[in-house]
C-alpha positions as semicolon CSV with decimal commas, in nm:
position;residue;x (nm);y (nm);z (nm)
1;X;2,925;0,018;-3,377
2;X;3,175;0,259;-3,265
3;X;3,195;0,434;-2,892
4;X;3,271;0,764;-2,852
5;X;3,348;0,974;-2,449
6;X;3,030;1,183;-2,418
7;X;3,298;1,469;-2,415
8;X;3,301;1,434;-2,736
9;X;2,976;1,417;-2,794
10;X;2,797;1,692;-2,554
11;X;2,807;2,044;-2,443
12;X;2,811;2,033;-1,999
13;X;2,689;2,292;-1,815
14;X;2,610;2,314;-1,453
15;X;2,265;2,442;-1,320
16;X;2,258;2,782;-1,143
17;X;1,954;2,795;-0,946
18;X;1,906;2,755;-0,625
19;X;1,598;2,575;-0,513
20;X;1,582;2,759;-0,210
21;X;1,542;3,103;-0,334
22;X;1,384;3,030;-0,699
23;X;1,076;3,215;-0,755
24;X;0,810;3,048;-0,925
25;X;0,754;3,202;-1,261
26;X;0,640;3,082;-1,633
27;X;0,956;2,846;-1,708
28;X;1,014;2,511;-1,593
29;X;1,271;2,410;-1,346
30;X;1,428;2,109;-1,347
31;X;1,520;1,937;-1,029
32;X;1,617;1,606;-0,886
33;X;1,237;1,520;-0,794
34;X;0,998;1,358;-1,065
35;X;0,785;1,661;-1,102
36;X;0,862;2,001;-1,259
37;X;0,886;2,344;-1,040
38;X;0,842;2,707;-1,182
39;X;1,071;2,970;-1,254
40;X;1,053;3,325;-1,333
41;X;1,354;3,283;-1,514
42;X;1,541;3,123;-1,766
43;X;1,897;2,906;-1,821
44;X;1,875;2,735;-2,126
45;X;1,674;2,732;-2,492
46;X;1,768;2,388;-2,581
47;X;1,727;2,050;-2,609
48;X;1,920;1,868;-2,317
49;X;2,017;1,563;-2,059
50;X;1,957;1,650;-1,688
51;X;2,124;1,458;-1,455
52;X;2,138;1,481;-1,090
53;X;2,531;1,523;-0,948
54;X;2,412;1,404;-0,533
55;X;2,242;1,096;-0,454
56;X;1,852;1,037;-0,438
57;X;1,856;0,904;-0,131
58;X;2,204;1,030;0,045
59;X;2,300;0,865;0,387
60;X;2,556;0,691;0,210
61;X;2,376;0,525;-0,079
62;X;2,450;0,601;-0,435
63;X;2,103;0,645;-0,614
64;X;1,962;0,810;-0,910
65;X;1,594;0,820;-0,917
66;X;1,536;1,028;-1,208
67;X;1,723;1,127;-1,534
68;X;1,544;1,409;-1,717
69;X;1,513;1,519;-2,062
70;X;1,379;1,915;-2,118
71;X;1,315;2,142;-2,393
72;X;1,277;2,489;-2,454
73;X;1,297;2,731;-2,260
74;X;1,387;2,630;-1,851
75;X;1,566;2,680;-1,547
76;X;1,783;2,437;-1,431
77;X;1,869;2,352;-1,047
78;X;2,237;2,391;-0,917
79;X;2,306;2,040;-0,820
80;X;2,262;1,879;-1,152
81;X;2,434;1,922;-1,489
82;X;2,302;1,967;-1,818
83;X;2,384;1,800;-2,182
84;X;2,341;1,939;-2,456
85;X;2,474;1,784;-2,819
86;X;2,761;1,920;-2,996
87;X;2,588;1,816;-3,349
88;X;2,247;1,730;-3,395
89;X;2,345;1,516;-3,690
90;X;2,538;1,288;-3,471
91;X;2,404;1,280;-3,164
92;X;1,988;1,276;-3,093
93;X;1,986;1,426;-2,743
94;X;1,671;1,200;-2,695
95;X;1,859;0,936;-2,746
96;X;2,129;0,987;-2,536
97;X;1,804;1,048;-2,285
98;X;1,668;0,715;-2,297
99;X;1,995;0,531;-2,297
100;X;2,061;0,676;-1,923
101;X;1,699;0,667;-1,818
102;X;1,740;0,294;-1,861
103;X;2,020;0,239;-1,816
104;X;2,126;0,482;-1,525
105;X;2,175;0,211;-1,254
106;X;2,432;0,046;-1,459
107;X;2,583;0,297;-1,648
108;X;2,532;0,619;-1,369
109;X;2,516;0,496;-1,015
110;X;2,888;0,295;-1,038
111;X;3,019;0,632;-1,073
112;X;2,896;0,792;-0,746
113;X;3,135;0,806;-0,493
114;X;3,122;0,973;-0,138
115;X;3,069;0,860;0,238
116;X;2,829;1,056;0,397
117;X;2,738;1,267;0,082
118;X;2,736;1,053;-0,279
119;X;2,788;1,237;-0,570
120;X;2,848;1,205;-0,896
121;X;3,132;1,417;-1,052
122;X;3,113;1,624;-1,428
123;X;3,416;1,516;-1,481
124;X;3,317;1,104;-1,486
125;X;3,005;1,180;-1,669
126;X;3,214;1,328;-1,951
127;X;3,418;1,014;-1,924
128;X;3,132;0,764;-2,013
129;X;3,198;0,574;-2,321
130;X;2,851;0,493;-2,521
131;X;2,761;0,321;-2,795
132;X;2,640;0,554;-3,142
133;X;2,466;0,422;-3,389
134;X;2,359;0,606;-3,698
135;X;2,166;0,941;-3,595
136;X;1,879;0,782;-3,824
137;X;1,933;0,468;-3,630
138;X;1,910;0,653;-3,321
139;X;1,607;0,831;-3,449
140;X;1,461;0,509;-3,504
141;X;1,536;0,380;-3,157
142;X;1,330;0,695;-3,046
143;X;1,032;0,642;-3,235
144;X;0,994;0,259;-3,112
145;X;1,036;0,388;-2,772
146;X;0,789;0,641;-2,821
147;X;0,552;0,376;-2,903
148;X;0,670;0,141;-2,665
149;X;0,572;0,393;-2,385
150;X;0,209;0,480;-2,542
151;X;0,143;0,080;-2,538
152;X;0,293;0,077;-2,179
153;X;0,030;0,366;-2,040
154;X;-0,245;0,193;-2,249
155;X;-0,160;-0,144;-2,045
156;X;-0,117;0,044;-1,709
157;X;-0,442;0,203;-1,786
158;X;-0,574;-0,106;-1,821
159;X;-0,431;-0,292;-1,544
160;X;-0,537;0,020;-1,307
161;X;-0,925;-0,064;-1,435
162;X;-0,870;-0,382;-1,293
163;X;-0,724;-0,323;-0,973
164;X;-1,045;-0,102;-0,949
165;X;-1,263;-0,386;-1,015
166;X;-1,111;-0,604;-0,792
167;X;-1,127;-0,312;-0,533
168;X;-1,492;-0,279;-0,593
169;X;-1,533;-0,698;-0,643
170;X;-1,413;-0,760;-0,250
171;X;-1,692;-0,515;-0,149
172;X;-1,883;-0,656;-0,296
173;X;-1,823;-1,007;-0,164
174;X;-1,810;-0,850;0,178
175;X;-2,155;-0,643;0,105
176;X;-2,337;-0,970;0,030
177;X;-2,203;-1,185;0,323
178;X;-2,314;-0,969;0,569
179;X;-2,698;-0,892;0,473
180;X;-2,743;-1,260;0,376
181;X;-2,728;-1,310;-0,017
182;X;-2,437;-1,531;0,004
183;X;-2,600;-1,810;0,171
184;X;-2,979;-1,790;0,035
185;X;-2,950;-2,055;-0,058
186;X;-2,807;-2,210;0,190
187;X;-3,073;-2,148;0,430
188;X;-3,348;-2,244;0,187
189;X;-3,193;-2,633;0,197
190;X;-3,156;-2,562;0,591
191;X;-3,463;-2,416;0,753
192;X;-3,434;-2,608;1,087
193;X;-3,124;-2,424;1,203
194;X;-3,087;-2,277;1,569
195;X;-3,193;-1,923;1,518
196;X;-2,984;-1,611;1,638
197;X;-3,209;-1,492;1,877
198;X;-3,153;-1,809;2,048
199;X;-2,776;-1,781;2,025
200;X;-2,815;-1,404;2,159
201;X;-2,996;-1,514;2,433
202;X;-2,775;-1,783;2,534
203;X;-2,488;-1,539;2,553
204;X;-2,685;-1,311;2,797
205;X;-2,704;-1,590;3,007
206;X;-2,368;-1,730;3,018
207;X;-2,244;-1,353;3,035
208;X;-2,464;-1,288;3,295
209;X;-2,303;-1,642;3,515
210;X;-1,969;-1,515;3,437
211;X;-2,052;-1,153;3,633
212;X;-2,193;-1,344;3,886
213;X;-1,912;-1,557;3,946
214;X;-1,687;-1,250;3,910
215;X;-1,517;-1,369;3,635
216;X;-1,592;-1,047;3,421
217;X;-1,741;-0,726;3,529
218;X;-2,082;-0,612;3,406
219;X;-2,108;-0,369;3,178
220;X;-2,379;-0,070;3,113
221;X;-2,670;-0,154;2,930
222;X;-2,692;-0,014;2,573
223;X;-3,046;0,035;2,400
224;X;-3,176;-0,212;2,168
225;X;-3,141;-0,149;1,804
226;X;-3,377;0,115;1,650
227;X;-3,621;0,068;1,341
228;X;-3,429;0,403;1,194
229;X;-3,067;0,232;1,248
230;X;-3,182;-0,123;1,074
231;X;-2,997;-0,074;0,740
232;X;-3,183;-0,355;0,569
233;X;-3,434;-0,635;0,583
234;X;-3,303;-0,931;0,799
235;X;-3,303;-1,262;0,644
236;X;-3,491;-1,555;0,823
237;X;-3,289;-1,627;1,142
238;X;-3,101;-1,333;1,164
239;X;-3,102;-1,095;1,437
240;X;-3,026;-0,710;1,470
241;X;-2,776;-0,655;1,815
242;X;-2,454;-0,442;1,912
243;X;-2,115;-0,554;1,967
244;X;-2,183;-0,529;2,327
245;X;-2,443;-0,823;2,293
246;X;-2,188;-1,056;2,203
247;X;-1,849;-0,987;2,297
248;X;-1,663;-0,820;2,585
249;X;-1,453;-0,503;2,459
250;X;-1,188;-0,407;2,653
251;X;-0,854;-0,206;2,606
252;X;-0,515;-0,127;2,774
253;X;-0,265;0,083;2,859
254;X;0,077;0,264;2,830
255;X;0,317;0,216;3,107
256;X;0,546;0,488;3,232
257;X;0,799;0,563;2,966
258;X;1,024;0,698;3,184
259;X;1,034;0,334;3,419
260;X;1,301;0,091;3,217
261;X;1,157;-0,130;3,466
262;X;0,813;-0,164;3,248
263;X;1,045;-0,237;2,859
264;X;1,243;-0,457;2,724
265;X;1,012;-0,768;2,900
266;X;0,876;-1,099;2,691
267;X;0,537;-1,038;2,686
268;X;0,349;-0,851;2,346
269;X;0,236;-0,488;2,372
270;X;0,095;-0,360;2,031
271;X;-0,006;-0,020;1,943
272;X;-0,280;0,114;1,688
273;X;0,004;0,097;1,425
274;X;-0,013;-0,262;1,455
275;X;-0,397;-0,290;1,345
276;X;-0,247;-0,175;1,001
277;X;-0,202;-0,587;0,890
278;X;-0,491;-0,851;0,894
279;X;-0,320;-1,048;1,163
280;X;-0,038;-0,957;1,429
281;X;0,235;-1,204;1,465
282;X;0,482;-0,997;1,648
283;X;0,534;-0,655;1,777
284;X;0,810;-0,416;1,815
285;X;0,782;-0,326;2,171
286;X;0,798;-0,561;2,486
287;X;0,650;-0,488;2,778
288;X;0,737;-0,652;3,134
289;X;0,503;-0,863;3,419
290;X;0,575;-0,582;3,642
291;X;0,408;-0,306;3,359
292;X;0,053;-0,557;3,356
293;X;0,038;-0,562;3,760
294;X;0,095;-0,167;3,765
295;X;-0,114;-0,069;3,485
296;X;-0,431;-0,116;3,347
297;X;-0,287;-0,370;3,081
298;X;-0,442;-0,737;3,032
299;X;-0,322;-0,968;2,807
300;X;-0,535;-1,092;2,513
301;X;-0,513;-1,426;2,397
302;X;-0,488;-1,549;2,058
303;X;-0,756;-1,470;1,820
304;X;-0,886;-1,123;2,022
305;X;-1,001;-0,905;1,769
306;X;-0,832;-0,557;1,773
307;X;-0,957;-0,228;1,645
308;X;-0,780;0,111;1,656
309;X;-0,975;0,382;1,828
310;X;-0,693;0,659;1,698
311;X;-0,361;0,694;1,541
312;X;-0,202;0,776;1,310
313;X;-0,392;0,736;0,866
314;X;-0,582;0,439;0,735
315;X;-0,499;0,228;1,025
316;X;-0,792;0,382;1,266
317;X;-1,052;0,179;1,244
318;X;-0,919;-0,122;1,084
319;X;-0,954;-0,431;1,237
320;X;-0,685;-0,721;1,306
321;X;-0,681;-1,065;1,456
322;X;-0,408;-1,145;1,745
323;X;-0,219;-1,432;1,618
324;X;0,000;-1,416;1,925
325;X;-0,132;-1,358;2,316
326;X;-0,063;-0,977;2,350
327;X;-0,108;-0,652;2,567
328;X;-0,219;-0,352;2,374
329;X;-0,219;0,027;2,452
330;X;-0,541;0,269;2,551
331;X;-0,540;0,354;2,204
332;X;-0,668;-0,016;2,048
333;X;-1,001;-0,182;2,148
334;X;-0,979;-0,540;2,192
335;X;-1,305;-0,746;2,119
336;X;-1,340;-1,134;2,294
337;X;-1,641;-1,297;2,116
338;X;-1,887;-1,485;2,357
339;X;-1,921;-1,861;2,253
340;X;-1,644;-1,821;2,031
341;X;-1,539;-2,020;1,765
342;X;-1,383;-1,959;1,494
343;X;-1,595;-1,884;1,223
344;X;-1,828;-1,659;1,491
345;X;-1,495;-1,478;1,542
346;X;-1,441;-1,434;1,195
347;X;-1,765;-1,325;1,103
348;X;-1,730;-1,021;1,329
349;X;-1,397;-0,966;1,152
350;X;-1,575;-0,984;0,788
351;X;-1,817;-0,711;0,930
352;X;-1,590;-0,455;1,059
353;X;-1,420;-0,515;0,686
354;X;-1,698;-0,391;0,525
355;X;-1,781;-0,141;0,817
356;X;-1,444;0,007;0,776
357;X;-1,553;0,376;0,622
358;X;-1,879;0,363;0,794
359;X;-1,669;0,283;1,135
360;X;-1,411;0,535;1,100
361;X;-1,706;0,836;1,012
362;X;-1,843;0,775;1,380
363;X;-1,490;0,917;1,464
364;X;-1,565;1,287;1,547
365;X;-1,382;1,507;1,777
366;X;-1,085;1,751;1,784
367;X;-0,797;1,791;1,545
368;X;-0,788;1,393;1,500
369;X;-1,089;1,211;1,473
370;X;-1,090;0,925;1,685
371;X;-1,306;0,638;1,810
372;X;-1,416;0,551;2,168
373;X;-1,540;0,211;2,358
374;X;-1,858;0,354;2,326
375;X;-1,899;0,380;1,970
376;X;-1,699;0,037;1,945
377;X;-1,957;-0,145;2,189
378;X;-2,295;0,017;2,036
379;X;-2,208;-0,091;1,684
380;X;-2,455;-0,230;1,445
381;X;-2,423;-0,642;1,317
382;X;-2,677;-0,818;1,161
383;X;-2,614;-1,172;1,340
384;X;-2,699;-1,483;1,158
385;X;-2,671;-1,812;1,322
386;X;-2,374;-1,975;1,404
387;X;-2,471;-2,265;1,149
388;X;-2,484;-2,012;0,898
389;X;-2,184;-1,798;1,038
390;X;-1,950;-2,115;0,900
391;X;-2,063;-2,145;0,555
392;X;-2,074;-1,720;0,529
393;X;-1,703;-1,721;0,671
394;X;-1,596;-2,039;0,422
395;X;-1,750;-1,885;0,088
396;X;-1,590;-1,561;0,159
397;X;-1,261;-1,656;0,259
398;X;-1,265;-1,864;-0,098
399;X;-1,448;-1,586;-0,269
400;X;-1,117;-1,324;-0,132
401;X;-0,845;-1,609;-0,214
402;X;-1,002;-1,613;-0,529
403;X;-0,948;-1,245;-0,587
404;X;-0,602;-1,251;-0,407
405;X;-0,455;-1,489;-0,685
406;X;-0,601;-1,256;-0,943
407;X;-0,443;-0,923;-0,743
408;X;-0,136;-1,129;-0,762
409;X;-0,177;-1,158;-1,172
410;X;-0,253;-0,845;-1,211
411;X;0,065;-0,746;-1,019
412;X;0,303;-0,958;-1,220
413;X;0,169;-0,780;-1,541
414;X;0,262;-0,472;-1,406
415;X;0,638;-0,525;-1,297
416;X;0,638;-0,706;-1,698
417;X;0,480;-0,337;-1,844
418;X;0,779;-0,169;-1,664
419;X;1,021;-0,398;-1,746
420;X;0,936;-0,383;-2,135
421;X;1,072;-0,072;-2,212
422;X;1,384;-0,183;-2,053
423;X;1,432;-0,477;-2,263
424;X;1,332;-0,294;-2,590
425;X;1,642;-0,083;-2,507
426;X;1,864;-0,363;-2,403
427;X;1,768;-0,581;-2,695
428;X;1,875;-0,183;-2,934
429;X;2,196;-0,194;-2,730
430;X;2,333;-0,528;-2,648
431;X;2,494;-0,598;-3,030
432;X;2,772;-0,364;-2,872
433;X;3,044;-0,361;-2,629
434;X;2,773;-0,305;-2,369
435;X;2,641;-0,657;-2,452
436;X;2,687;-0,764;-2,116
437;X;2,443;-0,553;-1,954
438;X;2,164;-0,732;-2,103
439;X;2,236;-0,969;-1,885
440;X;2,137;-0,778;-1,573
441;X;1,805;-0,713;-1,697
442;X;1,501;-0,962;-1,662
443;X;1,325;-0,995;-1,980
444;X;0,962;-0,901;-2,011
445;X;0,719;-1,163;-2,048
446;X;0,407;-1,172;-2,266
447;X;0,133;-1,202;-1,995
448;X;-0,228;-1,198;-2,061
449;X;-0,432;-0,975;-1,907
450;X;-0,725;-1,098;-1,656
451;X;-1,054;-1,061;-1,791
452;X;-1,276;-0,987;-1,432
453;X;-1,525;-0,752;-1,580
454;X;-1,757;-1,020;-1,654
């Protein structure tokens, strides 16, 4: 197969339009981003290539993102070039498209040069050396492609469905272990259990010996549980109660930012950002024993539940486990469980997972909605007993794993779906000179998809 310079091959012609001051109009314009813009007017009636001359991601880092292919009538934007073919009967421009869409990292982005600003010069494009087959073998190539890429959304389609289904599958689990149908039959075989009402009123008393012996302080009453907030029929054993019933909710505080005295200390201070992972094993900023005797900051021990009352996206709301003793800011709530153990402490943690959207709606109030200790304390759990707690907390921690691993399937099967196209190409192209970038290239694998709709 013989190689030819693509000055040989293409037509170049720089964009003209700036992005700035292009007015959106009935033709497409072709930038550096993904998506198409609008233009009122018009470059090129063609066929072409469009590649970007400047980096993706600048700052020093050669990158191309995106190498385009457009037709018709568009604009085109002044920082990337276009190519056009010299001959149609030797050169498919659609081709020469999908040989640098997937090949761009290895063919493109070892031609960018720059410190500050990378770019990529006309002049080295023009210098590329590629591979040309027959234009009906390059046809050809095309067409499989073509193919290739209809198979590839049909399998993303697919995969998508069951991400969904997983999606809807952990609700599910997380729906049924907190009103009680997990365990039915649990309870059935184990009628003689201590009941929660008993547990609840155990933790009044101990709460109410730890006040007395100043050991916490008391806290405002909060009404029972109405008829008209009871979402559902309790199951035998189970009691309706608020947060406030069984654990102690506290939060913290920011120290003075302008005192280095408060920073740069050894003990964990963790912000509402933090709450964004299931567990927190370290955070960013460190906070001093001088900052906890000024301020109103306490330090939680290990396996404090924390919820964001505001910040910033998903992460309000969303509840985390302290895997490390930790301060937090006036923007987290931090829930100890009375009587705690473990599977007590992460049954509260399964219910604020399936509380999530229902949590974050009692957020109400100015620009950002946000939460407050109040609406933290008065929340709603059905509480089973602590017997119970333990088998709930063991089948759904199994139940998730079991969906994790198939998440994790799932996930594989889509990096293969993206890397197919790729090695269609490679396998078109590596009987050539450019044989050794096959090499470079993991080869897609031939995994079955996961059947979880039954």
């Amino acid at each position: 197969m013989q190689t030819f310079k693509l000055r040989e091959l293409c037509e170049f012609e720089k964009g003209t339009t700036g992005l700035a001051k292009a007015e959106p109009g009935d033709y497409p314009l072709v930038t550096t981003g993904a998506e198409r813009k609008t233009c009122n007017t018009y470059q090129f009636d063609t066929k072409a290539v469009c590649i970007p001359l400047v980096s993706s991601t600048g700052h020093g880092h050669a990158s191309l993102k995106n190498v385009h292919y457009q037709e018709g009538k568009f604009a085109l934007g002044s920082i990337l070039v276009a190519l056009t073919s010299k001959d149609d009967l030797r050169l498919d421009i659609q081709f020469l498209h999908l040989y640098f869409s997937q090949l761009k990292d290895e063919v493109l982005v070892p031609l960018m040069s720059g410190a500050a600003n990378v770019a990529l010069s006309i002049k080295k494009i023009q210098d590329i050396e590629i591979p040309l087959p027959t234009i009906d073998r390059q046809r050809e190539i095309v067409q499989r492609f073509n193919s290739i890429v209809i198979e590839e959304n049909e399998l993303n389609s697919e995969l998508i469905r069951q991400q969904n289904l997983l999606k809807k599958l952990r609700q599910q689990i997380l729906q049924e272990a907190i009103v009680g149908k997990l365990t039915g039959d649990w309870r059935a075989q184990n009628p003689d259990v201590e009941p929660a009402s008993e547990l609840l009123e155990r933790i009044a008393i101990e709460r109410a010996q730890q006040v007395k012996d100043k050991k916490i302080r008391a806290q405002k009453p909060f009404p029972p549980v109405t008829n008209k907030e009871k979402l559902f029929e309790l199951p035998l054993g189970w009691e309706w109660c608020r947060l406030a019933n069984i654990a102690n909710v506290g939060t913290g505080a920011t120290p003075l930012t302008t005192d280095p005295s408060y920073y740069d200390g050894h003990i964990n201070w963790m912000t509402s950002a933090d709450t964004g992972k299931k567990y927190v094993r370290f955070t960013k900023e460190k906070i001093t024993e001088k900052a906890i005797r000024d301020t109103n900051c306490k330090i939680y021990p290990i396996g404090t539940l924390v919820i964001a009352m505001y910040g910033q996206g998903k992460t309000r709301g969303q509840i985390t486990e302290l895997k490390i003793e930790a301060a937090t800011n006036q923007a987290c709530a931090a829930i100890s469980i009375h009587c705690f153990t473990e599977s007590f402490n992460q049954f509260v943690k399964i219910h604020f997972w399936k509380m999530y959207d229902e949590i974050r709606r009692l957020a109400r109030g100015g620009a950002q909605p946000n939460l407050n200790m109040d609406k933290i304390k008065s929340s709603i759990i059905a509480l089973p007993p602590l017997a119970e707690q333990e088998v709930i907390v063991a089948k759904v921690q199994k139940l998730l794993s079991l969906c994790d691993e198939i998440e994790s399937h799932v996930s594989k099967n889509q990096i293969y779906a993206k890397q197919l196209m790729r090695a269609v190409i490679i396998e078109d192209f590596s009987h050539n000179n450019k044989a050794d970038i096959s090499t470079a290239i993991p080869k897609a694998s031939a995994h079955t998809l996961v059947d979880i709709s039954a």
